[in-house]
Amino acid sequence: MKLIACTEGHSSKIEAFSLEMIAAARSLSQAGDKVVAFFAGRDAQAASASFGVADQLIAACAATSDLIPAETYARLLRDVIAVESPSLVLVPYSANGLDVAADIAARTGWPLISYVNEIKRDGESLTVVAQMYGGKILAECAVGLPAILMINPGAFPEATPGPIDTARVRMIDAEPALTSGKVKMVAIEVPDYADVDLTTAERIVCVGRGIGDEASIDLARNLATMLGAEIAGSRPVVDNGWLPKLRQVGKSGQKVKPKLYLALGVSGAPEHLEGMSHADLIIAVNTDPKAPIFNVAHYGATCDLFDLVANLSDRLRAGSGR
Ligand SMILES: Cc1cc2nc3c(=O)[nH]c(=O)nc-3n(C[C@H](O)[C@H](O)[C@H](O)COP(=O)(O)OP(=O)(O)OC[C@H]3O[C@@H](n4cnc5c(N)ncnc54)[C@H](O)[C@@H]3O)c2cc1C
């Protein structure tokens, strides 16, 4: 079986979930199989320095663009699929991956299964466990090959980064595909981190819609201050204007990796997990024992967040004599 693991990066950075895609492919592979990492971006060096766990790296690079748009990425990947004839293509559930997987599925006619958490292999048969209804239902289904699987962030541990030798690297010039596409990359805008840079925060207290209203955020903010943590929010909290955009964690917010992530009233939608599932210690508080945040949490409490915040704040205050 040949497996293609789709990876991403911009400028000279590799996205962390790239190593998860390679780990997922590697965990499925058996003797005689081949794991091919496909990379499209600016910096083939960064990919070559990291993807040693793969059997081969196909790197489509363009020196003129920091980021390869999904349209171009899909086009390059289609060419690779035509040559390599893989049985399985693993795409990350990322902003880019959403467009790429749909494009490939529509053009190849291959089945696409999204929100995949688990893949089981028995000989040449594959079964996946995929999330439905925001993770409240886990569906197990058999996969007819060839197929495309869109993998949830954090579903597989990252492969250990290491160099791949040059004999196993095939370079493709992405420039022609880039210039002939309809979508053009204009610029990457780096946010102004003067207020806060969650990406470097060591402790984060994140509030979700379960916090109820803007006024209640102060309770979580006070707790965060006592813990020496930054306050952050899920997208609904930011969309409601209760916290600024720079404090949003997730797919369309910040990708964080603190030592402590305390999630209060956050359900754990895949788009949220994409931003925080690599935190060292995740503690989740949610009244719903089936909330998907508990799938990634190291510790969880199925209690009312307001009870927990009040009790913990009292104890911290008593401990510090304040
Ligand atoms: C393209 C795209 C990009 C997205 N980007 C992001 C992103 O960057 N970040 C992001 O967060 N989301 C993002 N989303 C939205 C995402 O799909 C979810 O809708 C969102 O994460 C849900 O936020 P939540 O967990 O705060 O709210 P909900 O899903 O409504 O969950 C609230 C939780 O609070 C619990 N709760 C309620 N009251 C209490 C209480 N008193 N005590 C304890 N628990 C309680 C409930 O049981 C529930 O689980 C994106 C979606 C799309 C389509």
XYZ file of C-alpha atoms and ligand atoms in Angstrom:
375
model
C 0.000 0.000 0.000
C 1.239 3.480 -0.808
C 0.199 6.292 1.524
C 0.542 10.020 0.866
C 0.762 12.240 3.961
C -0.037 15.864 3.087
C 2.067 18.388 4.953
C 2.097 22.169 5.123
C 4.274 25.086 6.032
C 4.727 28.747 5.365
C 7.865 30.866 5.127
C 10.445 28.558 6.720
C 8.027 27.014 9.224
C 6.511 23.545 9.150
C 3.001 23.254 10.590
C 3.055 20.899 13.603
C 0.170 18.814 12.206
C 2.398 17.856 9.258
C 4.292 15.539 11.577
C 0.963 14.123 12.763
C 0.029 13.231 9.162
C 3.323 11.394 8.694
C 2.890 9.619 12.049
C -0.635 8.557 11.051
C 0.602 7.136 7.728
C 3.559 5.441 9.418
C 1.325 3.828 12.057
C -0.747 2.236 9.265
C 2.128 1.101 7.091
C 3.326 -2.496 7.001
C 6.363 -4.199 5.442
C 6.548 -3.361 1.730
C 4.373 -0.235 2.077
C 5.606 3.260 1.268
C 4.890 6.490 3.110
C 5.275 9.534 0.873
C 5.245 12.995 2.482
C 3.921 15.619 0.092
C 4.965 19.178 0.912
C 4.127 22.404 -0.906
C 5.653 25.618 0.331
C 8.609 27.928 0.143
C 11.240 26.077 2.053
C 12.117 22.527 1.044
C 15.005 22.669 3.545
C 12.601 22.863 6.481
C 10.667 19.861 5.148
C 13.843 17.852 4.444
C 15.112 18.608 7.945
C 11.936 17.275 9.571
C 10.317 14.485 7.561
C 12.900 11.702 8.018
C 10.238 9.261 9.242
C 8.735 9.189 5.727
C 10.140 6.881 3.037
C 10.063 9.663 0.468
C 9.534 13.414 0.379
C 8.002 15.091 -2.644
C 8.522 18.816 -2.159
C 6.833 21.329 -4.450
C 8.499 24.655 -3.789
C 8.166 28.197 -5.069
C 10.704 30.781 -3.974
C 8.374 33.672 -4.784
C 5.581 32.847 -2.327
C 5.610 32.349 1.438
C 2.467 30.257 1.207
C 1.006 28.024 -1.480
C -2.747 28.702 -1.841
C -5.066 25.685 -1.551
C -5.964 25.871 -5.249
C -2.306 25.475 -6.250
C -1.618 22.923 -3.520
C -4.495 20.759 -4.805
C -3.292 21.032 -8.376
C 0.233 19.944 -7.458
C -1.103 17.117 -5.312
C -3.345 15.916 -8.143
C -0.275 15.570 -10.365
C 1.535 13.619 -7.640
C -1.472 11.327 -7.137
C -1.607 10.659 -10.891
C 2.031 9.494 -10.851
C 2.145 7.710 -7.496
C -1.328 6.018 -7.534
C -1.635 5.881 -3.727
C -4.220 3.798 -1.878
C -4.665 6.445 0.784
C -4.199 10.217 0.973
C -4.110 11.731 4.475
C -4.984 15.422 4.608
C -4.937 17.531 7.796
C -8.201 19.151 8.897
C -6.707 22.601 8.443
C -7.938 25.705 6.585
C -5.888 24.588 3.565
C -6.769 20.910 3.979
C -10.514 21.618 3.873
C -10.236 23.006 0.345
C -7.593 20.528 -0.832
C -9.421 17.364 0.301
C -12.706 18.474 -1.295
C -10.946 19.325 -4.570
C -9.126 15.985 -4.743
C -12.246 13.991 -3.840
C -14.374 15.777 -6.457
C -11.814 15.322 -9.212
C -10.771 11.737 -8.468
C -14.216 10.500 -7.432
C -12.585 8.843 -4.400
C -14.470 8.753 -1.093
C -13.555 11.463 1.427
C -14.074 10.915 5.145
C -13.690 13.991 7.350
C -13.137 14.487 11.089
C -11.167 11.214 11.385
C -9.920 10.408 14.903
C -8.725 6.841 14.477
C -7.724 4.483 11.655
C -7.596 0.689 12.010
C -6.033 -1.632 9.466
C -6.663 -5.346 9.035
C -4.649 -6.601 6.049
C -5.854 -4.497 3.138
C -9.089 -3.448 4.892
C -9.396 -0.126 6.661
C -11.902 1.096 9.221
C -12.011 4.646 10.542
C -13.625 6.305 13.521
C -14.870 9.757 12.557
C -16.646 12.494 14.490
C -20.182 13.588 13.694
C -22.252 16.411 15.190
C -19.250 18.277 16.604
C -17.868 15.114 18.182
C -20.993 14.015 20.073
C -21.235 10.899 17.895
C -18.311 8.727 16.836
C -19.087 6.802 13.638
C -17.112 3.705 12.679
C -17.084 2.957 8.973
C -15.266 0.723 6.513
C -13.227 2.535 3.861
C -13.133 1.430 0.237
C -9.706 2.162 -1.228
C -8.413 4.368 -2.720
C -9.669 7.012 -0.337
C -8.957 10.410 1.194
C -9.063 10.855 4.953
C -9.163 14.271 6.598
C -7.547 13.836 10.005
C -8.463 15.835 13.100
C -5.681 17.846 14.722
C -4.222 16.028 17.708
C -5.684 12.641 16.682
C -2.160 11.233 16.179
C 1.021 12.086 18.081
C 3.620 14.028 16.097
C 6.337 11.960 14.403
C 9.802 12.730 15.760
C 11.335 15.309 13.424
C 14.580 14.328 11.738
C 16.324 14.792 8.399
C 15.515 12.764 5.306
C 18.473 11.973 3.056
C 18.548 13.738 -0.290
C 18.294 10.486 -2.281
C 14.750 10.129 -0.938
C 13.675 13.673 -1.884
C 12.005 14.585 -5.175
C 11.746 18.289 -5.912
C 9.007 19.843 -8.049
C 9.029 23.428 -9.294
C 5.730 24.865 -8.028
C 6.219 28.189 -9.823
C 4.271 27.341 -13.025
C 1.244 26.022 -11.075
C 1.425 29.056 -8.810
C 1.492 31.647 -11.567
C -1.212 30.005 -13.667
C -3.710 29.676 -10.773
C -6.621 32.069 -10.172
C -5.861 32.590 -6.465
C -2.858 34.778 -5.707
C -1.106 35.056 -2.365
C -0.796 38.800 -1.711
C 0.827 38.882 1.730
C 0.891 37.224 5.123
C -0.218 39.715 7.775
C 1.387 39.052 11.118
C -0.904 40.242 13.950
C 0.251 43.049 16.226
C 1.136 41.182 19.404
C 1.614 44.376 21.457
C -1.378 43.465 23.669
C -0.735 39.739 24.038
C 1.042 36.902 22.288
C -0.824 33.738 23.246
C 1.567 31.651 21.187
C 4.297 32.186 23.805
C 2.067 32.117 26.926
C 2.986 29.416 29.455
C -0.474 29.293 31.058
C -3.832 29.981 29.463
C -7.343 30.078 30.901
C -9.717 29.744 27.966
C -13.423 30.516 28.214
C -15.990 29.052 25.848
C -19.648 29.813 25.245
C -20.391 28.083 28.544
C -19.250 31.281 30.299
C -22.671 32.658 29.351
C -22.101 36.402 29.057
C -19.458 39.109 28.868
C -19.724 40.127 32.518
C -18.843 36.600 33.703
C -15.528 36.707 31.851
C -14.172 38.848 34.699
C -14.444 35.809 37.009
C -12.224 33.798 34.658
C -9.920 36.794 34.141
C -9.380 37.145 37.904
C -8.617 33.426 38.135
C -6.177 33.763 35.248
C -4.408 36.641 37.005
C -4.017 34.563 40.172
C -2.614 31.671 38.131
C -0.246 33.955 36.212
C -2.119 32.977 33.049
C -3.428 34.770 29.970
C -7.166 34.827 29.316
C -8.302 33.445 25.963
C -11.573 32.503 24.295
C -13.207 30.190 21.795
C -14.529 31.678 18.582
C -18.123 32.342 19.748
C -16.716 34.325 22.682
C -14.653 36.448 20.280
C -17.450 36.696 17.694
C -19.691 38.058 20.466
C -17.091 40.764 21.104
C -16.421 39.569 24.683
C -12.685 39.189 24.028
C -10.465 40.648 21.280
C -9.579 38.563 18.223
C -5.940 38.161 19.308
C -7.214 36.124 22.255
C -9.035 33.563 20.097
C -7.620 30.037 20.085
C -8.199 27.678 17.168
C -8.224 27.245 13.441
C -9.030 30.884 12.727
C -7.252 32.121 15.860
C -3.947 31.435 17.580
C -2.157 28.083 17.765
C -0.943 27.770 21.332
C 1.263 25.347 23.258
C 1.253 26.418 26.907
C 2.324 24.312 29.865
C -1.217 24.655 31.274
C -4.471 25.076 29.338
C -7.571 25.394 31.513
C -10.667 25.171 29.300
C -13.845 26.484 30.940
C -17.120 25.743 29.142
C -15.406 24.880 25.845
C -16.986 21.953 23.946
C -13.812 20.991 22.038
C -14.895 21.368 18.410
C -12.167 20.232 15.956
C -11.586 23.862 14.968
C -10.807 24.699 18.594
C -8.642 21.619 19.164
C -6.523 22.592 16.167
C -5.231 25.531 18.184
C -4.574 23.892 21.551
C -4.349 20.100 21.462
C -0.535 20.253 21.825
C -0.657 21.982 25.213
C 1.427 20.110 27.803
C -1.403 19.866 30.337
C -5.057 20.314 29.433
C -7.676 20.587 32.150
C -11.268 20.788 30.960
C -14.356 21.838 32.888
C -17.645 21.066 31.198
C -21.051 19.987 32.509
C -21.480 17.623 29.543
C -19.505 14.384 30.139
C -19.683 13.668 26.382
C -18.075 16.981 25.386
C -15.227 16.164 22.923
C -12.811 18.389 24.854
C -12.495 15.423 27.249
C -10.942 13.381 24.408
C -7.818 15.566 24.565
C -7.917 16.665 28.222
C -5.449 15.152 30.688
C -7.811 15.971 33.558
C -11.485 16.815 33.421
C -14.265 17.956 35.737
C -17.927 17.533 34.824
C -19.116 20.328 37.085
C -20.452 23.838 36.665
C -17.546 26.076 35.705
C -18.826 28.825 38.000
C -18.581 26.516 41.034
C -15.056 25.499 40.078
C -13.885 29.051 39.352
C -15.326 30.337 42.658
C -13.805 27.491 44.723
C -10.408 27.581 43.031
C -10.236 31.375 43.287
C -11.088 31.210 47.028
C -8.363 28.645 47.619
C -5.762 30.593 45.657
C -6.716 33.762 47.529
C -6.479 31.947 50.891
C -3.144 30.423 49.890
C -1.627 33.746 48.911
C -3.119 35.595 51.905
C -4.974 38.024 49.568
C -13.804 27.475 9.354
C -14.065 27.506 10.824
C -13.119 28.042 11.667
C -13.336 28.038 13.045
N -12.369 28.541 13.866
C -12.513 28.427 15.197
C -11.484 28.863 16.080
O -10.437 29.384 15.667
N -11.683 28.706 17.411
C -12.828 28.154 17.937
O -12.935 28.043 19.174
N -13.819 27.776 17.121
C -13.700 27.909 15.776
N -14.740 27.536 14.976
C -16.041 27.239 15.593
C -16.171 25.829 16.133
O -16.692 24.978 15.131
C -17.146 25.774 17.342
O -18.380 26.312 16.942
C -16.646 26.543 18.567
O -15.320 26.155 18.894
C -17.541 26.263 19.745
O -17.160 27.101 20.798
P -17.490 26.718 22.315
O -16.871 25.419 22.647
O -17.127 27.900 23.132
O -19.085 26.660 22.298
P -20.070 25.422 22.382
O -19.754 24.414 21.350
O -21.436 26.008 22.392
O -19.749 24.750 23.793
C -20.053 25.311 25.028
C -19.772 24.229 26.065
O -19.950 24.785 27.360
C -20.528 23.772 28.196
N -21.174 24.492 29.290
C -22.276 25.283 29.250
N -22.507 25.827 30.427
C -21.540 25.363 31.279
C -21.245 25.580 32.650
N -21.974 26.412 33.418
N -20.187 24.947 33.199
C -19.414 24.102 32.450
N -19.663 23.869 31.131
C -20.692 24.501 30.548
C -21.470 23.008 27.281
O -21.695 21.694 27.769
C -20.715 23.021 25.961
O -19.938 21.850 25.794
C -14.549 27.541 13.589
C -15.507 27.002 12.729
C -15.272 26.987 11.357
C -16.310 26.386 10.473
